[in-house]
Short mmCIF file of C-alpha atoms in Angstrom, two decimals:
data_model
loop_
_atom_site.label_atom_id
_atom_site.label_comp_id
_atom_site.label_asym_id
_atom_site.label_seq_id
_atom_site.Cartn_x
_atom_site.Cartn_y
_atom_site.Cartn_z
CA MET J 14 7.04 4.58 41.03
CA SER J 15 5.92 8.03 42.22
CA ILE J 16 4.16 6.49 45.23
CA ALA J 17 7.16 4.30 46.05
CA TYR J 18 9.55 7.23 45.80
CA LEU J 19 7.24 9.35 47.94
CA GLY J 20 7.31 6.77 50.70
CA ARG J 21 11.08 6.30 50.50
CA GLU J 22 11.73 10.05 50.53
CA SER J 23 9.50 10.61 53.57
CA LEU J 24 11.12 7.72 55.44
CA ARG J 25 14.59 8.98 54.52
CA GLN J 26 13.78 12.38 56.01
CA LEU J 27 12.53 10.88 59.25
CA LYS J 28 15.71 8.78 59.51
CA ASN J 29 17.99 11.77 58.97
CA MET J 30 19.30 12.31 62.49
CA ARG J 31 21.10 15.54 61.65
CA ALA J 32 17.91 17.05 60.28
CA MET J 33 15.92 15.77 63.26
CA ILE J 34 18.32 17.32 65.76
CA PHE J 35 18.45 20.55 63.80
CA THR J 36 14.67 20.92 63.62
CA LEU J 37 13.93 19.79 67.19
CA ALA J 38 16.80 20.95 69.38
CA VAL J 39 16.47 24.71 68.84
CA PRO J 40 12.66 24.86 69.26
CA LEU J 41 12.83 22.69 72.39
CA VAL J 42 15.51 24.92 73.92
CA MET J 43 13.27 27.92 73.16
CA LEU J 44 10.32 26.15 74.75
CA LEU J 45 12.28 25.39 77.92
CA ALA J 46 13.64 28.93 78.10
CA PHE J 47 10.34 30.73 77.52
CA GLY J 48 8.26 28.10 79.27
CA GLY J 49 10.18 28.69 82.47
CA THR J 50 9.15 32.34 82.28
CA PHE J 51 5.56 31.91 81.11
CA GLY J 52 4.80 28.52 82.61
CA GLY J 53 2.52 29.82 85.33
CA ARG J 54 -1.05 28.64 84.89
CA GLY J 55 -2.49 31.99 85.97
CA GLN J 56 -0.74 34.13 83.37
CA VAL J 57 -3.05 35.04 80.48
CA ASP J 58 -2.22 36.94 77.29
CA ALA J 59 -4.33 40.09 77.12
CA VAL J 60 -4.57 39.95 73.31
CA THR J 61 -5.53 36.33 72.66
CA HIS J 62 -6.97 35.57 76.13
CA LEU J 63 -5.04 32.31 76.07
CA PRO J 64 -2.69 31.21 78.85
CA TRP J 65 0.77 32.57 78.13
CA ILE J 66 2.28 29.10 78.09
CA VAL J 67 -0.20 28.14 75.35
CA VAL J 68 0.72 31.24 73.34
CA THR J 69 4.41 30.42 73.79
CA THR J 70 3.92 26.77 72.80
CA ILE J 71 2.05 27.77 69.65
CA GLN J 72 4.79 30.21 68.70
CA VAL J 73 7.53 27.65 69.25
CA SER J 74 5.54 24.95 67.41
CA ALA J 75 5.06 27.27 64.45
CA TYR J 76 8.78 28.08 64.60
CA GLY J 77 9.73 24.39 64.63
CA GLY J 78 7.27 23.45 61.89
CA MET J 79 8.45 26.32 59.70
CA MET J 80 12.10 25.34 60.23
CA ALA J 81 11.41 21.71 59.37
CA ALA J 82 9.46 22.62 56.25
CA LEU J 83 12.05 25.09 54.96
CA SER J 84 14.97 22.75 55.62
CA GLN J 85 13.96 20.69 52.58
CA ASP J 86 15.94 23.16 50.49
CA PHE J 87 19.25 21.62 51.61
CA ASN J 88 18.29 18.20 50.23
CA ILE J 89 17.24 19.62 46.88
CA VAL J 90 20.38 21.73 46.55
CA THR J 91 22.51 18.65 47.30
CA GLU J 92 20.61 16.53 44.78
CA ARG J 93 20.95 19.20 42.11
CA SER J 94 24.69 19.54 42.72
CA LEU J 95 25.10 15.75 42.35
CA GLY J 96 22.93 15.59 39.24
CA TRP J 97 20.42 13.31 40.96
CA ASN J 98 17.42 15.22 39.67
CA ARG J 99 18.65 14.79 36.08
CA GLN J 100 19.01 11.06 36.66
CA LEU J 101 15.44 10.87 37.94
CA ARG J 102 14.13 12.44 34.74
CA VAL J 103 15.11 9.35 32.75
CA THR J 104 13.11 7.11 35.11
CA PRO J 105 9.33 6.58 35.10
CA LEU J 106 9.11 9.04 38.03
CA THR J 107 7.11 12.06 36.90
CA GLY J 108 8.04 15.64 37.69
CA THR J 109 4.85 15.94 39.72
CA GLY J 110 5.79 12.83 41.69
CA TYR J 111 9.22 14.22 42.45
CA LEU J 112 7.90 17.59 43.66
CA VAL J 113 5.08 16.03 45.67
CA SER J 114 7.55 13.68 47.35
CA LYS J 115 9.57 16.69 48.54
CA LEU J 116 6.43 18.39 49.82
CA VAL J 117 5.23 15.29 51.69
CA ALA J 118 8.67 14.71 53.21
CA ALA J 119 8.79 18.31 54.44
CA LEU J 120 5.30 18.04 55.93
CA ALA J 121 6.14 14.74 57.65
CA LEU J 122 9.16 16.29 59.34
CA ALA J 123 7.15 19.40 60.25
CA LEU J 124 4.36 17.31 61.80
CA LEU J 125 6.85 15.42 63.93
CA SER J 126 8.37 18.68 65.14
CA ILE J 127 4.98 20.17 66.02
CA VAL J 128 3.79 17.06 67.87
CA VAL J 129 7.01 16.71 69.87
CA ILE J 130 7.02 20.37 70.93
CA VAL J 131 3.38 20.36 71.98
CA GLY J 132 3.82 17.02 73.75
CA VAL J 133 6.80 18.29 75.75
CA ALA J 134 4.92 21.48 76.68
CA ILE J 135 1.93 19.48 77.92
CA MET J 136 4.09 17.12 79.96
CA LEU J 137 6.21 19.84 81.55
CA TYR J 138 3.80 22.73 82.05
CA HIS J 139 0.30 21.18 82.04
CA PRO J 140 -1.31 24.11 80.18
CA ASP J 141 -4.97 24.79 80.85
CA LEU J 142 -6.29 23.82 77.42
CA SER J 143 -8.54 21.01 76.24
CA ALA J 144 -7.31 18.12 74.11
CA ALA J 145 -9.63 19.22 71.29
CA SER J 146 -8.09 22.70 71.29
CA TRP J 147 -4.58 21.28 71.19
CA LEU J 148 -5.53 19.00 68.31
CA LEU J 149 -7.03 21.87 66.31
CA ALA J 150 -4.02 24.07 67.03
CA CYS J 151 -1.61 21.37 65.83
CA LEU J 152 -3.62 20.67 62.68
CA ALA J 153 -3.90 24.38 61.92
CA ILE J 154 -0.15 24.92 62.28
CA TRP J 155 0.58 21.83 60.20
CA ALA J 156 -1.70 23.00 57.40
CA GLY J 157 -0.15 26.45 57.68
CA VAL J 158 3.40 25.22 57.01
CA VAL J 159 2.52 24.12 53.45
CA PRO J 160 3.68 27.43 51.89
CA PHE J 161 6.95 27.17 53.84
CA ALA J 162 7.54 23.68 52.49
CA LEU J 163 6.98 25.07 48.99
CA LEU J 164 9.28 28.00 49.74
CA GLY J 165 11.98 25.55 50.81
CA ILE J 166 11.55 23.61 47.56
CA LEU J 167 11.77 26.85 45.56
CA ILE J 168 14.95 27.95 47.33
CA GLY J 169 16.40 24.50 46.68
CA GLN J 170 15.66 24.89 42.97
CA PHE J 171 17.46 28.24 42.71
CA ALA J 172 20.25 28.24 45.30
CA LYS J 173 23.80 27.11 44.71
CA PRO J 174 25.37 24.89 47.40
CA GLU J 175 27.57 27.67 48.78
CA PHE J 176 24.63 30.05 49.14
CA ALA J 177 21.98 27.61 50.39
CA GLN J 178 22.65 28.01 54.11
CA PRO J 179 22.96 31.84 54.14
CA LEU J 180 19.81 32.15 52.05
CA PHE J 181 17.96 29.71 54.32
CA MET J 182 18.99 31.66 57.42
CA ALA J 183 18.04 35.02 55.90
CA VAL J 184 14.58 33.80 54.88
CA PHE J 185 14.01 31.84 58.07
CA MET J 186 15.15 34.60 60.45
CA GLY J 187 13.14 37.22 58.61
CA MET J 188 10.01 35.09 58.66
CA ALA J 189 10.47 34.23 62.33
CA VAL J 190 10.83 37.88 63.38
CA LEU J 191 7.99 39.21 61.21
CA GLY J 192 5.77 36.34 62.30
CA GLY J 193 6.17 37.28 65.96
CA LEU J 194 7.60 33.84 66.66
CA TRP J 195 10.53 35.23 68.64
CA ILE J 196 9.48 38.65 69.88
CA PRO J 197 5.89 39.94 70.19
CA LEU J 198 5.15 42.35 67.36
CA GLN J 199 3.58 44.78 69.85
CA ILE J 200 7.03 46.05 70.83
CA PHE J 201 7.83 47.06 67.23
CA PRO J 202 6.61 50.22 65.46
CA ALA J 203 3.14 49.96 63.94
CA TRP J 204 4.50 49.82 60.38
CA VAL J 205 6.39 46.60 61.20
CA ALA J 206 3.16 44.92 62.26
CA ASN J 207 1.52 46.09 59.04
CA VAL J 208 4.34 44.65 56.93
CA ALA J 209 4.22 41.42 58.94
CA GLN J 210 0.64 40.79 57.84
CA ALA J 211 1.88 40.27 54.29
CA VAL J 212 4.14 37.33 55.20
CA PRO J 213 2.86 33.80 55.84
CA SER J 214 4.64 33.36 59.20
CA TYR J 215 2.38 35.97 60.80
CA TRP J 216 -0.68 33.98 59.78
CA LEU J 217 0.93 30.68 60.70
CA ASN J 218 1.12 31.92 64.28
CA ARG J 219 -2.42 33.26 64.04
CA VAL J 220 -4.02 30.04 62.77
CA GLY J 221 -2.44 28.19 65.67
CA GLN J 222 -4.01 30.64 68.10
CA LEU J 223 -7.39 30.37 66.39
CA GLY J 224 -7.19 26.59 66.61
CA ALA J 225 -6.49 26.78 70.31
CA LEU J 226 -9.37 29.21 70.80
CA GLN J 227 -11.72 27.17 68.56
CA SER J 228 -13.20 30.49 67.47
CA GLY J 229 -12.39 33.67 65.58
CA ASP J 230 -12.03 34.74 61.97
CA ALA J 231 -10.08 31.99 60.22
CA LEU J 232 -10.98 33.20 56.71
CA THR J 233 -8.28 35.87 56.42
CA PRO J 234 -5.40 33.58 57.51
CA ALA J 235 -6.70 30.84 55.20
CA LEU J 236 -6.87 33.21 52.21
CA VAL J 237 -3.39 34.64 52.79
CA LEU J 238 -1.77 31.22 53.27
CA THR J 239 -3.63 29.83 50.25
CA ALA J 240 -2.48 32.75 48.10
CA TRP J 241 1.14 32.11 49.13
CA THR J 242 0.70 28.40 48.44
CA LEU J 243 -0.66 28.95 44.93
CA ALA J 244 1.96 31.56 44.04
CA LEU J 245 4.87 29.46 45.28
CA GLY J 246 3.46 26.32 43.66
CA ALA J 247 3.27 28.10 40.30
CA LEU J 248 6.88 29.30 40.62
CA ILE J 249 8.07 25.78 41.51
CA VAL J 250 6.37 24.24 38.47
CA TRP J 251 7.78 26.96 36.21
CA ARG J 252 11.30 26.46 37.56
CA TYR J 253 11.13 22.68 37.30
CA ARG J 254 9.93 22.79 33.70
CA ARG J 255 12.68 25.27 32.84
CA ASP J 256 15.34 23.00 34.37
CA ALA J 257 13.88 19.97 32.59
CA ALA J 258 13.95 21.80 29.24
CA ARG J 259 17.64 22.52 29.75
CA GLY J 260 18.23 18.79 30.29
#
């Protein structure tokens, strides 16, 4: 039953037109706005040595993937308010199966967002980057959104319906700014950049750049994102068991 529910949940997410529009429209508007500015093939970022349009596409892809992964919290909050999660506990579906289904659904939506954004950027701006580099960048960003999917699940487990959207926006906006997904961190004071290195969105952007470069130190981003994944996973399991004990 866990496998069947996993498939149904993932398919339900991909059929949710409101969620699809929400997670694709804003990133695509950002891509078109920034791509028009940085779409020139000759413009190169002095820090990463990547074409600016590639840097912009990676930022927007990370933004879209993060948004898609975090948006899972709305579904969980709704299910909790309706008592659906309590109903599932009396079925053969295990708690692990339920949580994994939410994670897989979030990752499926995030992957679609990343692929669409990168595909549109390639078609419109023809960035000077090999197919292998694009593939590695997409895979790196997709792997990097795992902690955000878990964070969305955790918010969904705690938030009440009336606070879900404000909490989502606060977390999402903060992560986007500190990750340098909207504004380059170079324009902020040095202490902001130092703080940013503690949040996963900073490293989500970085792993995308490393994938595009096919070189560089990937160990630090991997360790930070893994640490966030393990910590959030432990909190999710603890919260789920506590809710289950309450009945």
